[in-house]
Amino acid sequence: MTINHRLQVQDLTAGYGDRTIIKGLGIDLLPGRISAIVGANACGKSTLLRVMARLLRPRGGQVALDGAAIHGMPTRALARVLGLLPQSPIAPEGITVADLVGRGRHPHHGLMSRWGPADDHAVATALEATRITDLADRTVDELSGGQRQRAWIAMALAQDTDLLLLDEPTTYLDVAHQIELLDLLCDLNARRGTTIVMVLHDLNLAARYADQLIALRAGRVHAQDSPDAVLTEATIAQVFGLSARVMRDPVSGRPMMLPIGRHRLAAE
Amino acid sequence: MIATLATPGRHRRLAHRRIVMLALAGMLAGLFALTLMLGQSLTPPGDVLRVLAGQDVPGASFTVGQLRLPRAVIATLAGMCLGLGGAAFQVMLRNPLASPDIIGVSAGASAAAVFAIVFLSVSGASLSIIAIAAGLGVAALIYLLSFRDGVSGARLILVGIGISAMINSFIAYALVRAPGWSLQEALRWLGGSVNAVRIEQAGPLLAALVLFGGLVLSRSRDLETLRMGDDMAAALGVRVGAVRLSVMMGAVGMIAVATSVTGPIAFVAFLAGPIALRIIGPHGSVLIPAALTGAILVLGGDYVGQFLLPARYPVGVVTGALGAPFLIWLIIRANRTGGSL
C-alpha cells in the first residue's frame, strides 16, 4: 500500500498579470480520498488547480506537500508524487496509445536511465486498468472522445503518482462516458489509494463521486466538507446565485440538486 | 504476462526507427563519396582513398583534397548544424514555422556581416565573430520581446517575422550604400554557398556541433515531452523554462556558426525537421534524423547546383527553390488542420 502524501493549500493568493484571482485561500485535502472543486465560472477553480500542480507561481502563501512548499521542490521528484491531467492536453501527431501512455514514465527517468521492464509493466498495467489494451497500437487521432480520455488517464496511471489532479476530466464526454470515467477514478482510488482532486462542473456527479466537496466563491473557499454538508440549497444560492431544491439521490444516497429556473415549473 | 502486452509494438517501432536512421546515414555517406569522386571529372575510388590517407596523387590531390573534400565536409557539418538547430526550434515551439531562418536569426547574422563589410571594412575571422554575435543577439532580442510570463510559440514567431523584416530592409539599405568593391563580398553573405571554403573552417562547425548540438541532444527527451504542451510537460517533471532556454541557446549557436561559415543557406533549417519527420514517422525524437537530413540537403543541393543545372548556382539557390513551395504548402495546410511538428 502506498503511503499517502498530504497536500495542503495555505493562505494562497494567485492570479495572472494585474488580476488577482485567488485571495487568501486555504484547503486541506483528505489523503487517500476523492475531492471535487466546484464553483461558478471564473471563481478560480482552474487557477487553484494550476497553482496546486505548480504550473503557476503563487503571489502569497503556499501549496505544501507533507509540509514542504512544492514550489521549492525538484520538478522531477514532484512529478513522481503529483500528477496532473490538464483540461485539453495535446497528443503529438501520429503518436500511438502505448507511446502516449509511455510518456507518463518521464519523471521516472533521469538523463542516462533507459526504458526497462518496470516501465513496460507500468504501461501494460495502466492500459489494462483503463481497458484500452486492445487499442495500444492505434494512433491517438483515431480514437473516439471517450477512448482518448481513457488513454490520457492511462498515461496518468503510468506516471504512478500518489496524488492526481484533474481539470474537468468529463468535459466533451457524453453521459455514459462521464460515468465510466468517474468510475475509473473511483477504482483507482480504491485500488491504489490514490488521492484524487478534480475540478468538476456537474454538481450532482461531484456530490456522488467525491468524499469532499470544496465550493469556491470569488477566489475564496466558501465551504469544504462532505457532500451532505456542502450541497445544500443555501450553499447553491450563495455560490452560484441559483435557487435549487436538494433531494436525496435514490441511486447513491448522496445529495442531489434540481435547479429552479424561471420557466417550466410544475404547478404547485 | 502483463509485461509483454505493451512491448511488441514498441520494439517493432524501435527496430524500424533504427533501420531508417541507418538508411539516412548510408544515404549521406553515399552522397559524400559521390561528391568526392564525381565532379567535372571522375576520380576512381582508389585515388580518393589514397588522397584521404594523405598520399600525394598527381591531379587527384588537388581536385579531391583541395576542392571537393573541404566543400563536402563543410556542407555536411553546416547541414547538420542547420538541420538539428531548426528541428530543435520547431519541436520546442510545436510549430514548423518557428525555424530560426524564418524568425530572423540567420538574417541577423548576415545583416551584421554585410554592415561590417560595407561600413567598417571588416574581413576575415572577425567578420565571422561579428556574424555569430549578431545571430545570438537577434535571438536574445526576439526572446526578450516575446517574453511575458514565459515565452509562447506564436508570439515568438510573430516577433521573429517582424524582426526579420526589419533586418531585411536594413540589408537593402546597406547594399544601396555599398561601394562597388565591397558589394561582391557583401553579396556572398546574402546567399548561402560553400564555394571557396577551406578545410580549416570545419573547426568552428565541429565545435558548434559538439558543444551546442550536445546541449540540444541532452534535452531530447524533455523536448519530446514538451510536444504534449507546456502544462502536461511540466506536470511530467520537465522544467519548461530551463529546457526552452538551453535548447534555444544551443540551436541559435549552431545556426549562427553555420551562417558565419556558409552564409544563410535558405530554408535548410526550416525543411530538415518536417522532411525527417515524414521519413522517420512520429515515434521518438526527430533531432538526429533532422541533422542527417540537413546534411543531405546541403550536400545534395550543392551537387545539384554545381553539376546538374544548366549554369552553376550556389547551394542556397537550390535549397531556396525547394523551400519556398514547401513554405507555401505548409501555411495552407496549417490553416486547414493546425498541424504541427
XYZ file of C-alpha atoms in Angstrom:
609
model
C 0.000 0.000 0.000
C 1.272 3.448 -0.756
C 1.931 5.983 1.935
C -0.451 8.845 1.497
C 1.053 12.242 0.938
C -0.724 15.244 2.355
C -1.412 18.219 0.117
C -2.394 21.488 1.754
C -3.109 24.929 0.363
C -2.172 27.607 2.854
C -3.268 31.241 2.694
C -2.825 31.192 -1.080
C -3.001 34.287 -3.275
C -2.570 33.890 -7.029
C -3.522 35.460 -10.333
C -2.410 36.462 -13.818
C -0.898 39.814 -14.737
C -2.678 42.544 -12.801
C -5.615 40.370 -11.858
C -5.694 38.602 -8.534
C -7.985 35.617 -8.820
C -7.408 33.720 -5.595
C -7.185 35.580 -2.287
C -6.070 34.009 0.967
C -7.386 30.566 0.142
C -6.742 27.560 2.362
C -7.710 23.899 1.940
C -6.620 20.659 3.483
C -7.147 17.764 1.080
C -8.143 14.421 2.532
C -5.303 11.983 1.822
C -6.394 8.855 0.001
C -9.824 10.286 -0.795
C -11.588 11.955 -3.718
C -12.128 15.705 -3.583
C -14.083 17.760 -6.073
C -13.657 21.500 -6.525
C -16.872 23.184 -7.642
C -17.926 26.760 -8.191
C -19.278 29.243 -10.716
C -17.366 30.208 -13.854
C -14.317 32.380 -13.162
C -14.339 31.662 -9.432
C -10.721 30.479 -9.555
C -11.155 26.689 -9.822
C -8.719 26.167 -12.650
C -6.300 28.755 -11.286
C -6.260 26.904 -7.978
C -5.559 23.625 -9.736
C -2.756 25.249 -11.748
C -1.076 26.516 -8.594
C -1.512 23.127 -6.942
C 0.173 21.479 -9.928
C 2.912 24.113 -9.805
C 2.085 25.490 -13.238
C 1.519 28.907 -11.700
C 3.632 30.556 -9.035
C 1.677 31.824 -6.020
C 1.769 35.535 -5.132
C 1.430 34.717 -1.475
C 1.009 31.690 0.740
C 1.977 28.249 -0.450
C 0.935 24.807 -1.553
C 2.555 22.303 0.792
C 3.244 18.641 0.198
C 3.850 16.919 3.519
C 4.622 20.318 4.980
C 7.161 21.492 2.376
C 6.335 24.116 -0.274
C 6.037 22.423 -3.680
C 7.468 25.471 -5.420
C 10.824 24.694 -3.831
C 10.881 21.006 -4.761
C 12.843 19.438 -7.655
C 10.500 19.208 -10.644
C 11.118 15.565 -11.425
C 10.756 14.438 -7.804
C 7.461 16.292 -7.517
C 6.221 14.704 -10.741
C 6.688 11.268 -9.194
C 4.260 12.172 -6.421
C 1.851 14.627 -8.017
C 0.276 14.108 -11.432
C -1.960 16.389 -13.464
C -4.323 15.913 -16.351
C -4.914 19.369 -17.880
C -8.221 20.281 -19.479
C -7.109 19.907 -23.095
C -3.796 18.076 -23.345
C -2.123 17.837 -26.758
C -1.339 14.442 -28.260
C 1.665 14.683 -30.601
C 0.564 13.978 -34.176
C 0.575 10.279 -35.063
C 1.540 9.014 -31.598
C 0.206 5.568 -30.648
C -1.730 4.905 -27.471
C 1.079 2.782 -25.999
C 3.616 5.531 -26.641
C 1.349 8.189 -25.185
C 0.891 6.134 -22.049
C 4.641 5.534 -22.002
C 5.193 9.287 -21.789
C 3.846 9.036 -18.269
C 7.128 7.380 -17.325
C 9.089 10.561 -17.996
C 9.613 11.585 -14.358
C 10.903 8.118 -13.518
C 13.901 8.544 -15.803
C 16.996 10.652 -15.457
C 19.383 11.743 -18.174
C 21.007 8.337 -18.516
C 18.434 5.728 -17.475
C 16.805 3.693 -20.195
C 13.370 2.211 -20.681
C 13.147 -1.018 -18.667
C 10.813 -3.841 -17.655
C 9.360 -1.717 -14.848
C 8.247 0.810 -17.478
C 6.745 -1.890 -19.684
C 4.913 -3.224 -16.680
C 3.568 0.191 -15.648
C 2.327 0.865 -19.189
C 0.717 -2.576 -19.515
C -0.999 -2.235 -16.143
C -2.283 1.241 -16.996
C -3.636 0.057 -20.351
C -5.381 -2.819 -18.656
C -6.860 -0.743 -15.843
C -8.384 1.633 -18.390
C -9.375 -1.265 -20.656
C -7.581 0.041 -23.736
C -5.023 -2.764 -24.127
C -6.597 -3.598 -27.492
C -6.026 -0.048 -28.675
C -2.329 0.046 -27.715
C -1.048 0.162 -31.283
C -3.705 2.547 -32.628
C -2.850 6.217 -33.025
C -4.494 8.618 -30.619
C -6.011 10.595 -33.541
C -8.118 7.537 -34.447
C -9.766 7.226 -31.032
C -13.212 8.404 -30.005
C -13.517 11.085 -27.334
C -14.168 8.578 -24.565
C -11.290 6.324 -25.595
C -8.963 9.276 -25.869
C -9.782 10.433 -22.361
C -9.132 6.912 -21.112
C -5.753 6.971 -22.844
C -4.864 10.181 -21.013
C -5.963 8.678 -17.714
C -3.809 5.653 -18.532
C -0.870 7.987 -19.038
C -1.502 9.485 -15.621
C -1.678 5.947 -14.192
C 1.664 5.053 -15.782
C 3.119 8.112 -14.094
C 2.178 6.253 -10.919
C 1.718 9.228 -8.634
C 0.130 9.169 -5.239
C -1.833 12.329 -5.969
C -3.699 13.042 -9.187
C -5.203 16.415 -10.149
C -7.704 16.580 -12.981
C -9.105 19.716 -14.599
C -12.673 18.998 -15.738
C -11.947 15.466 -16.925
C -15.520 14.890 -18.082
C -15.748 17.816 -20.492
C -16.661 16.772 -24.048
C -17.820 13.341 -22.883
C -21.375 12.053 -23.169
C -23.140 10.976 -20.007
C -22.247 7.292 -20.288
C -18.565 8.105 -20.755
C -18.677 10.595 -17.881
C -19.883 7.887 -15.537
C -17.385 5.424 -16.909
C -14.544 7.867 -16.337
C -15.589 8.727 -12.790
C -15.981 5.026 -12.000
C -12.479 4.516 -13.308
C -11.159 7.204 -10.979
C -13.035 5.557 -8.094
C -11.389 2.226 -8.949
C -8.023 3.903 -8.969
C -8.723 5.491 -5.616
C -9.941 2.236 -4.111
C -7.187 0.006 -5.509
C -4.127 2.192 -5.215
C -5.273 4.634 -2.577
C -4.545 7.498 -4.976
C -5.669 10.882 -3.684
C -7.818 12.420 -6.401
C -8.594 16.117 -6.732
C -10.720 17.218 -9.643
C -12.475 20.284 -10.883
C -15.998 19.288 -11.886
C -18.834 21.287 -13.401
C -21.634 18.857 -12.714
C -22.662 19.307 -9.068
C -24.631 16.092 -8.906
C -21.766 13.997 -10.211
C -19.391 15.823 -7.871
C -21.642 15.070 -4.887
C -21.978 11.476 -5.963
C -18.323 10.669 -6.526
C -16.408 12.919 -4.137
C -15.741 12.333 -0.463
C -15.055 16.010 -0.007
C -16.629 18.953 -1.846
C -14.766 22.243 -1.999
C -17.015 25.093 -3.097
C -15.200 28.216 -4.270
C -16.731 31.639 -4.496
C -14.850 34.677 -5.850
C -11.412 33.216 -5.184
C -12.132 32.016 -1.667
C -13.290 28.765 -0.139
C -16.956 29.088 0.641
C -17.330 25.608 2.105
C -15.273 22.422 2.296
C -16.841 19.351 3.781
C -18.724 16.189 2.938
C -21.231 16.455 0.056
C -24.066 16.267 2.578
C -22.798 19.341 4.357
C -21.846 21.342 1.250
C -24.536 20.607 -1.297
C -27.364 22.471 0.379
C -29.927 24.872 -1.015
C -28.293 27.720 0.886
C -24.796 26.996 -0.462
C -26.029 26.697 -4.042
C -27.782 30.032 -3.697
C -24.638 31.690 -2.328
C -22.071 30.072 -4.609
C -23.984 30.020 -7.893
C -26.735 32.572 -7.260
C -29.191 29.875 -8.240
C -32.221 28.653 -6.403
C -32.465 24.895 -6.303
C -34.065 22.023 -4.500
C -31.790 19.466 -2.876
C -33.068 15.916 -2.522
C -31.591 12.551 -1.719
C -30.322 10.790 -4.826
C -32.161 7.445 -4.740
C -29.329 5.738 -6.594
C -26.369 6.753 -4.443
C -27.927 8.075 -1.284
C -25.907 11.252 -1.782
C -27.482 14.712 -2.066
C -28.702 15.759 -5.494
C -29.770 19.175 -6.644
C -32.503 20.233 -9.037
C -32.142 23.788 -10.349
C -35.135 26.124 -10.331
C -35.299 28.452 -13.318
C -37.991 30.924 -14.339
C -39.754 28.582 -16.732
C -41.018 25.029 -16.894
C -42.071 24.878 -13.298
C -44.758 22.384 -12.411
C -47.820 23.942 -10.785
C -47.724 23.578 -7.029
C 2.423 -11.992 -18.902
C 1.230 -8.463 -18.416
C 4.682 -7.010 -19.023
C 4.787 -8.352 -22.569
C 1.469 -6.864 -23.622
C 2.659 -3.387 -24.491
C 6.076 -4.281 -25.813
C 5.821 -5.847 -29.295
C 4.590 -2.658 -30.967
C 7.182 -0.603 -29.192
C 10.075 -2.871 -30.137
C 8.891 -3.095 -33.729
C 8.851 0.684 -33.954
C 12.297 0.974 -32.387
C 13.662 -1.511 -34.913
C 12.016 0.395 -37.763
C 13.459 3.632 -36.457
C 16.953 2.149 -36.323
C 16.681 0.938 -39.931
C 15.506 4.323 -41.180
C 18.315 6.099 -39.305
C 20.875 3.744 -40.825
C 19.381 4.323 -44.270
C 19.660 8.092 -43.825
C 23.254 7.788 -42.629
C 24.017 5.477 -45.551
C 22.488 7.931 -47.993
C 24.590 10.733 -46.545
C 27.743 8.602 -46.762
C 26.947 7.648 -50.351
C 26.328 11.253 -51.309
C 29.559 12.266 -49.605
C 31.504 9.616 -51.538
C 29.835 10.658 -54.779
C 30.793 14.312 -54.374
C 34.402 13.277 -53.744
C 34.543 11.049 -56.800
C 32.435 12.700 -59.420
C 32.704 16.349 -60.391
C 33.819 17.803 -63.714
C 35.937 14.674 -63.971
C 35.732 11.229 -62.446
C 38.267 10.228 -59.800
C 38.443 6.483 -59.143
C 37.605 5.431 -55.560
C 41.120 4.109 -55.068
C 42.629 7.537 -55.786
C 40.112 9.220 -53.471
C 41.048 6.869 -50.637
C 44.737 7.460 -51.215
C 44.222 11.215 -51.075
C 42.226 10.826 -47.869
C 45.047 8.713 -46.432
C 47.397 11.627 -47.067
C 49.275 10.278 -50.081
C 50.210 12.507 -52.977
C 48.275 11.521 -56.076
C 49.004 13.715 -59.118
C 45.860 15.591 -60.180
C 43.589 13.928 -57.614
C 45.373 15.540 -54.678
C 44.251 18.950 -55.899
C 40.740 18.221 -57.164
C 39.808 15.910 -54.311
C 41.974 17.209 -51.471
C 41.752 20.931 -52.149
C 38.445 21.383 -53.960
C 35.988 18.587 -53.279
C 36.866 17.456 -49.744
C 36.629 20.842 -47.949
C 33.414 21.536 -49.784
C 31.856 18.191 -48.847
C 32.991 18.386 -45.220
C 31.760 21.953 -44.727
C 28.462 21.189 -46.490
C 27.892 18.136 -44.276
C 28.728 19.878 -40.999
C 26.825 23.060 -41.837
C 23.843 20.980 -42.931
C 23.889 19.075 -39.642
C 24.028 22.293 -37.634
C 21.147 23.783 -39.606
C 19.022 20.634 -39.537
C 19.494 19.992 -35.826
C 19.088 23.633 -34.806
C 15.999 24.124 -36.949
C 14.270 20.942 -35.811
C 15.003 21.717 -32.150
C 13.232 25.081 -32.507
C 10.298 23.557 -34.362
C 9.768 20.767 -31.839
C 10.215 23.078 -28.875
C 7.641 25.586 -30.085
C 5.403 22.929 -31.669
C 5.342 24.846 -34.929
C 7.262 24.208 -38.157
C 7.206 27.952 -38.876
C 9.304 28.546 -35.758
C 12.512 27.717 -37.594
C 15.404 30.121 -36.871
C 15.767 31.045 -40.539
C 12.136 32.162 -40.675
C 12.263 34.204 -37.475
C 15.382 36.113 -38.479
C 18.312 34.535 -36.627
C 20.305 33.802 -39.778
C 19.156 37.094 -41.304
C 20.577 38.856 -38.252
C 23.917 37.140 -38.693
C 24.197 38.012 -42.356
C 22.966 41.598 -41.850
C 25.718 42.176 -39.293
C 28.289 40.751 -41.687
C 27.047 42.974 -44.533
C 27.098 46.018 -42.240
C 30.647 45.226 -41.112
C 31.841 44.771 -44.701
C 30.163 47.853 -46.134
C 30.605 50.387 -43.345
C 33.511 49.073 -41.276
C 35.573 47.287 -43.946
C 35.986 44.266 -41.690
C 37.054 40.950 -43.186
C 38.308 37.512 -42.226
C 37.791 35.844 -38.869
C 36.488 38.949 -37.115
C 33.697 39.022 -39.673
C 32.635 35.520 -38.633
C 32.706 36.503 -34.980
C 30.554 39.559 -35.668
C 28.085 37.380 -37.580
C 27.868 34.818 -34.763
C 27.443 37.508 -32.118
C 24.704 39.172 -34.164
C 22.868 35.872 -34.614
C 22.895 35.297 -30.862
C 21.968 38.927 -30.210
C 18.972 38.837 -32.536
C 17.776 35.609 -30.915
C 18.074 37.178 -27.454
C 16.172 40.248 -28.669
C 13.364 38.113 -30.082
C 13.236 36.124 -26.853
C 13.047 39.247 -24.666
C 10.474 40.983 -26.855
C 8.209 37.953 -26.823
C 8.618 37.253 -23.101
C 5.554 37.637 -20.942
C 5.118 35.125 -18.107
C 7.181 32.748 -20.241
C 7.516 32.505 -23.995
C 4.693 31.289 -26.214
C 5.425 29.900 -29.645
C 3.029 32.077 -31.608
C 4.278 35.310 -30.038
C 7.875 34.378 -30.683
C 7.176 33.582 -34.339
C 5.339 36.855 -34.947
C 8.010 38.922 -33.206
C 10.641 36.999 -35.186
C 8.959 37.631 -38.520
C 8.732 41.335 -37.667
C 12.408 41.492 -36.686
C 13.283 39.561 -39.818
C 11.500 42.145 -41.989
C 13.363 44.989 -40.241
C 16.679 43.244 -40.772
C 15.966 42.697 -44.447
C 15.152 46.358 -45.006
C 18.403 47.196 -43.258
C 20.289 44.855 -45.586
C 18.676 46.527 -48.587
C 19.799 49.923 -47.274
C 23.367 48.706 -46.724
C 23.541 47.296 -50.241
C 22.365 50.562 -51.771
C 25.092 52.412 -49.911
C 27.764 49.823 -50.616
C 30.753 50.850 -52.734
C 31.345 48.595 -55.722
C 34.397 46.813 -54.344
C 32.605 45.550 -51.257
C 29.365 44.653 -52.987
C 30.728 41.344 -54.221
C 31.877 40.327 -50.751
C 28.611 41.517 -49.176
C 26.514 39.531 -51.621
C 28.375 36.401 -50.628
C 26.806 36.824 -47.204
C 23.276 37.008 -48.526
C 23.074 33.782 -50.475
C 24.426 30.714 -48.760
C 27.173 28.871 -50.574
C 30.034 26.512 -49.931
C 32.116 27.888 -52.820
C 35.737 28.539 -51.919
C 35.533 27.161 -48.397
C 38.703 25.983 -46.675
C 39.065 22.847 -44.601
C 40.098 24.922 -41.544
C 36.558 26.254 -41.399
C 35.391 22.811 -40.349
C 36.845 23.516 -36.883
C 34.238 26.003 -35.651
C 31.440 23.960 -37.214
C 32.604 20.809 -35.494
C 32.971 22.638 -32.191
C 29.445 24.067 -32.547
C 28.069 20.650 -33.346
C 29.706 19.027 -30.324
C 29.038 21.841 -27.863
C 25.671 23.268 -28.914
C 24.478 20.080 -30.596
C 25.333 18.135 -27.460
C 23.398 20.623 -25.355
C 20.315 20.232 -27.551
C 20.553 16.436 -27.754
C 20.913 16.135 -23.981
C 17.442 17.707 -23.792
C 15.967 15.438 -26.417
C 13.637 13.542 -24.075
C 12.416 16.743 -22.437
C 11.748 18.139 -25.902
C 9.687 15.076 -26.790
C 7.617 15.580 -23.662
C 7.173 19.276 -24.471
C 5.257 18.219 -27.587
C 2.339 17.412 -25.247
C 2.001 21.041 -24.277
C 3.746 23.127 -21.629
C 1.329 22.205 -18.834
C 1.457 18.485 -19.426
C 5.249 18.572 -19.767
C 5.601 20.493 -16.513
C 3.304 18.006 -14.791
C 5.560 15.225 -16.083
C 8.580 16.801 -14.472
C 10.029 18.923 -17.294
C 11.469 22.278 -16.230
C 9.857 24.007 -19.182
C 11.568 27.391 -18.885
C 15.048 25.980 -18.340
C 14.719 23.465 -21.179
C 13.489 26.179 -23.536
C 16.344 28.479 -22.724
C 19.081 25.882 -23.123
C 17.610 24.418 -26.312
C 17.222 27.896 -27.744
C 20.825 28.774 -26.914
C 22.124 25.560 -28.423
C 20.050 25.833 -31.597
C 20.832 29.500 -32.156
C 24.533 28.842 -31.536
C 24.592 26.168 -34.229
C 22.656 28.288 -36.732
C 24.819 31.357 -36.114
C 28.095 29.468 -36.502
C 26.877 27.706 -39.654
C 25.721 31.019 -41.107
C 29.080 32.601 -40.316
C 30.811 29.962 -42.432
C 28.479 29.481 -45.380
C 26.128 32.458 -45.293
C 22.419 31.823 -44.872
C 21.662 28.653 -46.840
C 17.984 29.207 -47.458
C 15.365 27.025 -45.808
C 17.583 24.101 -44.728
C 16.862 24.664 -41.021
C 13.206 25.016 -41.912
C 12.958 21.965 -44.218
C 15.092 19.351 -42.458
C 12.778 18.729 -39.480
C 9.497 18.242 -41.380
C 11.187 16.075 -44.059
C 12.886 13.946 -41.403
C 9.592 13.601 -39.539
C 7.897 12.248 -42.646
C 10.705 9.763 -43.176
C 11.135 8.564 -39.604
C 7.491 8.684 -38.509
C 6.107 10.129 -35.314
C 7.863 7.816 -32.851
C 10.825 9.052 -30.910
C 12.949 12.106 -31.358
C 13.300 13.731 -34.766
C 16.536 15.561 -33.882
C 19.229 13.212 -35.203
C 17.283 12.296 -38.361
C 16.850 16.047 -38.934
C 20.608 16.616 -38.619
C 21.236 13.865 -41.206
C 18.529 15.286 -43.467
C 20.043 18.763 -43.195
C 23.428 17.424 -44.261
C 21.867 15.545 -47.181
C 20.012 18.702 -48.268
C 23.120 20.890 -48.267
C 25.421 18.279 -49.787
C 22.853 17.207 -52.389
C 21.732 20.773 -53.078
C 25.312 21.856 -53.665
C 25.910 18.948 -56.024
C 22.764 19.743 -57.989
C 23.712 23.424 -58.127
C 27.192 22.632 -59.414
C 26.648 19.898 -61.926
C 23.021 19.147 -62.714
C 21.745 22.582 -63.678
C 22.474 24.475 -66.920
C 24.515 27.082 -65.032
C 26.386 26.839 -61.718
C 24.365 28.037 -58.759
C 25.304 28.283 -55.084
C 23.573 25.767 -52.818
C 21.324 28.445 -51.271
C 19.593 28.981 -54.606
C 18.795 25.276 -54.923
C 17.510 24.869 -51.360
C 15.615 28.150 -51.708
C 13.835 26.847 -54.787
C 12.969 23.713 -52.835
C 11.916 25.513 -49.666
C 9.647 28.254 -50.962
C 6.905 25.959 -52.317
C 7.101 23.892 -49.153
C 6.615 27.002 -47.026
C 3.508 27.908 -49.000
C 2.154 24.371 -48.747
C 2.801 24.339 -45.025
C 0.976 27.614 -44.437
C -2.026 26.419 -46.424
C -2.048 23.129 -44.552
C -1.548 24.750 -41.136
C -4.581 26.910 -41.827
C -6.648 23.849 -42.529
C -5.546 21.483 -39.809
C -3.447 23.421 -37.348
C -0.868 20.693 -37.954
C 2.366 20.664 -36.039
C 5.761 19.063 -35.974
